[in-house]
Coordinates of C-alpha atoms in Angstrom, one line a residue:
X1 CA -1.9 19.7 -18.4
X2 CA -2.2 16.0 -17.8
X3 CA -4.7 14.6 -15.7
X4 CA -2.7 12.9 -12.5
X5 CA -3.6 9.6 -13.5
X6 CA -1.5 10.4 -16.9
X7 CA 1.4 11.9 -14.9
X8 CA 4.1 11.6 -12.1
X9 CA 3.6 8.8 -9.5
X10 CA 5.3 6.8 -7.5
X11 CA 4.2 2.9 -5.8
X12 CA 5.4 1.2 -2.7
X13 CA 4.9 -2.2 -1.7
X14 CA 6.2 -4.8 1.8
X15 CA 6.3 -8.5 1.4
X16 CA 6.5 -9.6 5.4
X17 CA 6.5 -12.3 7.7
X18 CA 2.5 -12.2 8.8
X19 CA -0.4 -10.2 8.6
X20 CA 0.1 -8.6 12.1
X21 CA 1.1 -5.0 11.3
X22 CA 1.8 -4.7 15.4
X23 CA 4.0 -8.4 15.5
X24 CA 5.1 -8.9 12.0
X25 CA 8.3 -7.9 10.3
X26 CA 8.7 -6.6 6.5
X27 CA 11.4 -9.0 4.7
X28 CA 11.3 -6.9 2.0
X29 CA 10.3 -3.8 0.1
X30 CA 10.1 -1.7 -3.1
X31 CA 9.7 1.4 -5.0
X32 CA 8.1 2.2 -8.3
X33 CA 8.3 5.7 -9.7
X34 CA 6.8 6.3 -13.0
X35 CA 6.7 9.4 -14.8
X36 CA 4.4 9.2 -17.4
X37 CA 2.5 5.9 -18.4
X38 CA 4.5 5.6 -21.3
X39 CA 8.2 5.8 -19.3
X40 CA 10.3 3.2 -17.8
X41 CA 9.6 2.9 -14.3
X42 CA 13.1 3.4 -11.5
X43 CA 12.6 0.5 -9.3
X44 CA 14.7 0.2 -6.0
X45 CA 14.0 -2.6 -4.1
X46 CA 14.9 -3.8 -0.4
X47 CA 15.9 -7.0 1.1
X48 CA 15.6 -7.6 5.0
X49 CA 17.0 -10.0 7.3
X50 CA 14.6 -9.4 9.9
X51 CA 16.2 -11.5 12.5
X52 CA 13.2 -13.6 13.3
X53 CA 11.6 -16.6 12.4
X54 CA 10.2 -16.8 9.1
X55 CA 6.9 -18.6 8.8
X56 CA 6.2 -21.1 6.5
X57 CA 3.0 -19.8 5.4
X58 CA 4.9 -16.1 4.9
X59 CA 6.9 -18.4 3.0
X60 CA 4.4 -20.3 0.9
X61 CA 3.2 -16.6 -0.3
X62 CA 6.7 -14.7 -0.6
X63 CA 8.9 -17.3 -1.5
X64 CA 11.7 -15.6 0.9
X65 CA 13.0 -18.3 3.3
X66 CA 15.2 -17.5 6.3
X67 CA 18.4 -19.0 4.7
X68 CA 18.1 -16.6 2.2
X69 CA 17.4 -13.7 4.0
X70 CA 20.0 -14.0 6.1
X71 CA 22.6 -14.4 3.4
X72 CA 21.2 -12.0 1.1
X73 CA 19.0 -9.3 3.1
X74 CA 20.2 -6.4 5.3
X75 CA 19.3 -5.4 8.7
X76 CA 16.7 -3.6 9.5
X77 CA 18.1 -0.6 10.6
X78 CA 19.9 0.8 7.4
X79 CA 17.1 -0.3 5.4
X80 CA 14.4 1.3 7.0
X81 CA 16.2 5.0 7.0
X82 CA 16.3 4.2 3.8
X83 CA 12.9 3.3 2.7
X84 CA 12.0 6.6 5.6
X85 CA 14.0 9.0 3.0
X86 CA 13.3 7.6 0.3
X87 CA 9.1 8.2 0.4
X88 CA 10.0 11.6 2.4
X89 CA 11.6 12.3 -1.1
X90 CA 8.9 10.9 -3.1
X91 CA 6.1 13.6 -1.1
X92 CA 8.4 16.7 -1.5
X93 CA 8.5 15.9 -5.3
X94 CA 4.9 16.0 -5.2
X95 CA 4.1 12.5 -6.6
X96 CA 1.5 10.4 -5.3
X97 CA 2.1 7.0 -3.5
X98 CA 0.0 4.4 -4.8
X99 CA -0.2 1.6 -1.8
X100 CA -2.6 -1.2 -2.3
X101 CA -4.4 -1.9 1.1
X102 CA -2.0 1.4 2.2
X103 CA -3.4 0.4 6.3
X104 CA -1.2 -2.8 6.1
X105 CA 1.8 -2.2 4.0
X106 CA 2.0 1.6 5.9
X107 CA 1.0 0.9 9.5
X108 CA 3.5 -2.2 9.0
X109 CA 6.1 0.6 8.1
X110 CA 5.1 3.0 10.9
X111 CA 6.0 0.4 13.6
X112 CA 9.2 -1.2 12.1
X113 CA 10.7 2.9 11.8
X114 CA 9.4 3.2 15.7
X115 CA 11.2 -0.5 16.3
X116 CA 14.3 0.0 14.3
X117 CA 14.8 3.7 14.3
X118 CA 12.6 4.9 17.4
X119 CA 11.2 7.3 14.8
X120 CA 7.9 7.1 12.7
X121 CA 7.0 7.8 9.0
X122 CA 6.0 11.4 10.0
X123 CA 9.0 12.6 11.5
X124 CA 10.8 11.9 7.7
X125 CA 8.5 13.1 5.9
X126 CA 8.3 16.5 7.9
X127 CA 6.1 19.2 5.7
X128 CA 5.8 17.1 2.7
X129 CA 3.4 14.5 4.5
X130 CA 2.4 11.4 2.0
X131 CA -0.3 11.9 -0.6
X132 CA -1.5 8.3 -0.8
X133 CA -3.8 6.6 -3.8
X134 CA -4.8 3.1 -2.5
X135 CA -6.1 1.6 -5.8
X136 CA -8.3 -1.0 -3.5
X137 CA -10.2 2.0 -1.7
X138 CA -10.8 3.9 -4.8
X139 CA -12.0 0.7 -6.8
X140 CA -14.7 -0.3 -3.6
X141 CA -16.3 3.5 -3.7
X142 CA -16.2 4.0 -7.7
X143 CA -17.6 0.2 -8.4
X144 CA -19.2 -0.1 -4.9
X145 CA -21.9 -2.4 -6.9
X146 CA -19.6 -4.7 -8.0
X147 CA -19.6 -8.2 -6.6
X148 CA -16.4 -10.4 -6.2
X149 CA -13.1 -10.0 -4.5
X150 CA -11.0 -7.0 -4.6
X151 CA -7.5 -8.0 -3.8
X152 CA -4.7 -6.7 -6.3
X153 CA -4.6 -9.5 -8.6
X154 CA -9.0 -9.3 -8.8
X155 CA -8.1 -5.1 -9.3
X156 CA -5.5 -6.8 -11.8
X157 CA -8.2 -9.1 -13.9
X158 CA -10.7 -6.1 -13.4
X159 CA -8.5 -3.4 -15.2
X160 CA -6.5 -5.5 -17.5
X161 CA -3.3 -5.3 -15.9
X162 CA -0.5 -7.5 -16.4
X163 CA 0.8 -9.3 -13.0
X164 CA 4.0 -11.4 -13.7
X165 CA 5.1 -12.7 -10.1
X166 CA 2.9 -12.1 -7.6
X167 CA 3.8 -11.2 -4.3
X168 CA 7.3 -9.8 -5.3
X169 CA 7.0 -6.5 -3.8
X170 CA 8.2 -4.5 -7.2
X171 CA 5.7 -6.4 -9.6
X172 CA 3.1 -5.6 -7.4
X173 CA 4.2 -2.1 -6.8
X174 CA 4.0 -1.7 -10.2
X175 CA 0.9 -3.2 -11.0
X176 CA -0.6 -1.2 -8.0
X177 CA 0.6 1.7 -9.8
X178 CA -1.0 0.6 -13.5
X179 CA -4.3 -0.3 -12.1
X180 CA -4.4 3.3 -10.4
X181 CA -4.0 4.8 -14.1
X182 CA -6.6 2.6 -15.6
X183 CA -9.0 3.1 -12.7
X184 CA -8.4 6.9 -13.3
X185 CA -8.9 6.4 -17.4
X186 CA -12.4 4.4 -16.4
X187 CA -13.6 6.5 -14.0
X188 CA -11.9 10.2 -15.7
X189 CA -15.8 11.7 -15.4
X190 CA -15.3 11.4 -11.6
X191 CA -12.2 12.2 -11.0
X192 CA -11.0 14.7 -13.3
X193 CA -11.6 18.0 -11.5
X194 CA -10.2 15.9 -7.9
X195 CA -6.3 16.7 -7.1
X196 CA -4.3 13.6 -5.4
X197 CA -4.5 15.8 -2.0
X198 CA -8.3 15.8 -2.0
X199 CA -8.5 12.0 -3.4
X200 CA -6.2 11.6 -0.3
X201 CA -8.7 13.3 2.0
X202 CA -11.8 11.9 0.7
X203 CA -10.3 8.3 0.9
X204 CA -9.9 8.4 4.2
X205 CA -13.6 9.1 4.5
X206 CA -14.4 6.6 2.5
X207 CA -12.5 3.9 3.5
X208 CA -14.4 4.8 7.3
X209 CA -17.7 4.4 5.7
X210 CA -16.1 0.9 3.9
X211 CA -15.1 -0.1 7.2
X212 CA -18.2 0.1 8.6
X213 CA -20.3 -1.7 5.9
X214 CA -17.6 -4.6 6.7
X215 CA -18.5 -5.0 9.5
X216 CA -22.2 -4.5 9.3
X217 CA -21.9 -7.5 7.1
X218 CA -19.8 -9.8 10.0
X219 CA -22.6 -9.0 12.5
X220 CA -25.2 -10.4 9.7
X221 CA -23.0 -13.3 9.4
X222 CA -22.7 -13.9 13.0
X223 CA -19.2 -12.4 13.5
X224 CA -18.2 -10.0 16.2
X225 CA -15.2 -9.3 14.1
X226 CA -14.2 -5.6 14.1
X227 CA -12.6 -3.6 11.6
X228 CA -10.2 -0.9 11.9
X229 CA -11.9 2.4 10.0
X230 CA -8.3 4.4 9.9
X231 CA -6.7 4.9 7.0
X232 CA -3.8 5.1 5.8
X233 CA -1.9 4.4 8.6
X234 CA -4.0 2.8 11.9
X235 CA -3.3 4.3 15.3
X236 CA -1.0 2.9 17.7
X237 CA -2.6 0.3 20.0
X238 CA -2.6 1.6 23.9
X239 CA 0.1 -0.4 25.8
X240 CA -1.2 -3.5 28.1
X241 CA -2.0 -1.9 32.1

């Protein structure tokens, strides 16, 4: 049998208007699944008119303007049942999600289903719940030493992945999903006898322990700056009194 890094998995990426996963809006969105690493990946991607302003800085990164959103996106509605169904469908097939930084691009997702479809990510999935590999979790715990940034095109240069047009939500869907394999290659030793559910359990752990060390280093630096220690999806904040 394959190792899981050699078989079935599946990558899902946002491009959005801001880094606010409780304000922002996702203009668009995509799915890699890969069989093998050898197949041709299915790619279905997702355009969104998300009937707000779109920022110029969103802009500057994504490339999507409001112009052409709103001639060539959807609304948001239709597009998020989709995207719901279509990881719900990923889980019960058993393949792993590979989300880069999954407690942005996921808790983004979780409030735009609760906005759009007064539902959340849970309620689709139902007993198949997501089995989630975030390639820049695993990377900070197996290479903890390692000095430099870790943002997917540093994971990229790091693991000698390919990453033609950045920022498109598909390319880096997909080369979320080919650093995961190499990370797995490089670090087999460790992660050999670990199944993507307990990966999925022990990330969670680690990203905690991550989290803290973050911001350890802000209060040495003179920064009161907290970070959020859930992953993959951060709780809701508490409505304002």
């Amino acid at each position: 049998m394959p190792c899981w890094y050699d078989g079935p998995l599946a990558a899902f990426d946002t491009e959005t208007t801001g880094i606010d996963v409780e304000r922002d809006r996702i203009v668009s969105a995509a799915l890699v699944v890969q069989e093998t690493p050898r197949s041709t990946p299915r790619v279905t991607r997702w355009l969104i008119n998300p009937g707000v302003e779109i920022p110029p800085a969103a802009t500057a990164v994504h490339g999507l303007t409001a112009d052409h959103l709103a001639l060539h996106g959807r609304w948001p509605a239709p597009v998020l049942e989709e995207v719901g169904r279509a990881l719900a469908a990923q889980s019960a097939a058993g393949r792993p999600l590979v989300v880069m930084n999954a407690p942005f691009d996921l808790t983004l997702l979780e409030r735009e289903l609760k906005r759009h479809r007064a539902s959340s990510l849970a309620a689709y999935l139902g007993a198949h719940p997501l089995c989630v590999l975030d390639p820049r979790v695993l990377d900070k715990h197996l290479d903890r030493y390692r000095k430099g940034r870790r943002t997917l095109t540093d994971l990229c240069a790091q693991y000698e992945v390919q990453l033609a047009d950045a920022h498109e939500a598909a390319a880096d869907a997909l080369a979320a999903l080919h650093v995961v394999r190499a990370l797995g290659q490089r670090f087999a030793d460790r992660l050999r006898g670990l199944r993507p559910a307990q990966l999925h359990t022990r990330q969670a752990v680690w990203h905690a322990a991550q989290a803290r060390g973050l911001e350890a280093w802000f209060a040495r630096s003179g920064s009161s700056e907290p970070v959020d220690p859930h992953w993959p999806i951060r709780p809701e904040l508490p409505a304002a009194a």
